[in-house]
CSV table of C-alpha atoms in Angstrom, one decimal:
chain,number,residue,atom,x,y,z
E,48,UNK,CA,0.0,0.0,0.0
E,49,UNK,CA,1.0,3.6,-0.3
E,50,UNK,CA,-0.4,6.5,1.7
E,51,UNK,CA,0.4,9.9,0.4
E,52,UNK,CA,0.8,12.5,3.1
E,53,UNK,CA,-1.2,15.7,3.1
E,54,UNK,CA,-3.7,16.8,0.5
E,55,UNK,CA,-3.3,15.0,-2.8
E,56,UNK,CA,-4.9,16.3,-6.0
E,57,UNK,CA,-5.7,13.4,-8.2
E,58,UNK,CA,-7.7,15.3,-10.8
E,59,UNK,CA,-6.7,14.3,-14.3
E,60,UNK,CA,-4.4,11.6,-13.1
E,61,UNK,CA,-4.8,8.0,-14.3
E,62,UNK,CA,-3.6,6.1,-11.2
E,63,UNK,CA,-3.1,2.8,-13.2
E,64,UNK,CA,-0.6,4.5,-15.5
E,65,UNK,CA,1.3,6.2,-12.6
E,66,UNK,CA,1.3,3.6,-9.8
E,67,UNK,CA,2.7,0.1,-10.3
E,68,UNK,CA,3.1,-2.5,-7.6
E,69,UNK,CA,5.4,-5.5,-8.2
E,70,UNK,CA,6.6,-8.1,-5.7
E,71,UNK,CA,8.7,-6.2,-3.2
E,72,UNK,CA,8.6,-2.9,-5.2
E,73,UNK,CA,6.5,0.1,-5.9
E,74,UNK,CA,7.0,2.4,-9.0
E,75,UNK,CA,5.4,5.8,-9.0
E,76,UNK,CA,5.8,7.5,-12.4
E,77,UNK,CA,8.0,6.1,-15.1
E,78,UNK,CA,9.4,7.0,-18.5
E,79,UNK,CA,6.0,7.1,-20.1
E,80,UNK,CA,4.5,9.2,-17.3
E,81,UNK,CA,7.3,11.4,-16.0
E,82,UNK,CA,7.1,12.8,-12.5
E,83,UNK,CA,5.9,16.4,-12.0
E,84,UNK,CA,7.9,18.8,-9.8
E,85,UNK,CA,8.4,17.6,-6.2
E,86,UNK,CA,5.2,18.3,-4.2
E,87,UNK,CA,2.9,18.1,-7.1
E,88,UNK,CA,0.6,15.2,-8.0
E,89,UNK,CA,1.9,12.0,-6.4
E,90,UNK,CA,5.5,13.2,-6.3
E,91,UNK,CA,5.4,13.9,-2.6
E,92,UNK,CA,5.9,12.3,0.8
E,93,UNK,CA,4.3,8.9,1.4
E,94,UNK,CA,4.4,5.9,3.6
E,95,UNK,CA,4.9,2.7,1.6
E,96,UNK,CA,4.1,-0.7,2.9
E,97,UNK,CA,5.1,-3.8,0.8
E,98,UNK,CA,3.7,-7.1,1.7
E,99,UNK,CA,5.1,-10.6,1.2
E,100,UNK,CA,8.8,-9.5,1.1
E,101,UNK,CA,11.0,-12.4,2.1
E,102,UNK,CA,14.6,-13.4,1.4
E,103,UNK,CA,14.8,-15.1,-2.0
E,104,UNK,CA,15.2,-18.6,-0.6
E,105,UNK,CA,12.0,-18.1,1.5
E,106,UNK,CA,9.8,-16.8,-1.2
E,107,UNK,CA,8.4,-20.2,-2.1
E,108,UNK,CA,8.1,-21.1,1.6
E,109,UNK,CA,7.2,-18.0,3.7
E,110,UNK,CA,7.5,-18.2,7.5
E,111,UNK,CA,4.8,-20.3,9.1
E,112,UNK,CA,1.6,-18.9,10.4
E,113,UNK,CA,1.3,-18.4,14.2
E,114,UNK,CA,-0.3,-21.8,14.9
E,115,UNK,CA,2.5,-23.6,13.0
E,116,UNK,CA,5.3,-21.5,14.2
E,117,UNK,CA,6.2,-23.4,17.4
E,118,UNK,CA,6.3,-26.7,15.6
E,119,UNK,CA,8.5,-25.2,12.8
E,120,UNK,CA,10.9,-23.6,15.3
E,121,UNK,CA,11.4,-26.9,17.0
E,122,UNK,CA,12.6,-28.4,13.7
E,123,UNK,CA,16.1,-28.4,12.4
E,124,UNK,CA,17.3,-25.2,10.9
E,125,UNK,CA,14.9,-22.9,12.7
E,126,UNK,CA,17.6,-20.8,14.2
E,127,UNK,CA,19.2,-20.4,10.7
E,128,UNK,CA,15.9,-19.2,9.2
E,129,UNK,CA,15.5,-16.6,12.0
E,130,UNK,CA,19.0,-15.4,11.5
E,131,UNK,CA,18.5,-15.1,7.8
E,132,UNK,CA,15.4,-13.0,8.2
E,133,UNK,CA,17.1,-10.7,10.7
E,134,UNK,CA,19.9,-10.3,8.2
E,135,UNK,CA,17.4,-9.6,5.5
E,136,UNK,CA,15.7,-6.9,7.6
E,137,UNK,CA,19.1,-5.2,8.0
E,138,UNK,CA,19.6,-5.5,4.2
E,139,UNK,CA,16.2,-3.9,3.6
E,140,UNK,CA,17.1,-1.1,5.9
E,141,UNK,CA,20.3,-0.4,3.9
E,142,UNK,CA,18.4,-0.5,0.6
E,143,UNK,CA,15.8,1.9,1.9
E,144,UNK,CA,18.4,4.4,3.2
E,145,UNK,CA,20.5,4.1,0.0
E,146,UNK,CA,17.4,5.3,-1.9
E,147,UNK,CA,17.1,8.3,0.4
E,148,UNK,CA,14.0,7.0,2.2
E,149,UNK,CA,13.5,6.4,6.0
E,150,UNK,CA,13.2,2.7,7.1
E,151,UNK,CA,10.1,2.3,9.3
E,152,UNK,CA,10.5,-1.4,9.9
E,153,UNK,CA,10.3,-5.0,8.7
E,154,UNK,CA,8.0,-7.6,10.1
E,155,UNK,CA,9.8,-10.8,9.6
E,156,UNK,CA,6.7,-13.0,10.2
E,157,UNK,CA,4.5,-11.2,7.7
E,158,UNK,CA,7.2,-10.1,5.3
E,159,UNK,CA,5.9,-6.5,5.7
E,160,UNK,CA,8.5,-3.8,4.8
E,161,UNK,CA,7.6,-0.2,5.7
E,162,UNK,CA,9.3,3.0,4.7
E,163,UNK,CA,8.7,6.8,4.4
E,164,UNK,CA,9.7,8.4,1.1
E,165,UNK,CA,10.2,12.2,0.6
E,166,UNK,CA,9.1,12.0,-3.0
E,167,UNK,CA,9.1,9.8,-6.1
């Protein structure tokens, strides 16, 4: 999801041409629809939440749901999986900051990555 902060004028804007979600990514504006000046349209501050973001090796097998979690943690390799997700959260923080955004968090169980962007 993306929540644009403050008043946002959407008149004359075709959202489906401007906002594109992909697995683990959000694109606002592109070469076909260039961004207006900062502060205009959707080129403004926003809080972005991306769901289902897991380390590559976990994409096919996301972390277990709460009811299965205890059983999975008791199995072999549970500590390695937790360590990998913690490392992945640190990786996402670096990626976020490298793009000039503020890292708001990463929920390892839900694969939820949150950030605050100044503009697109």
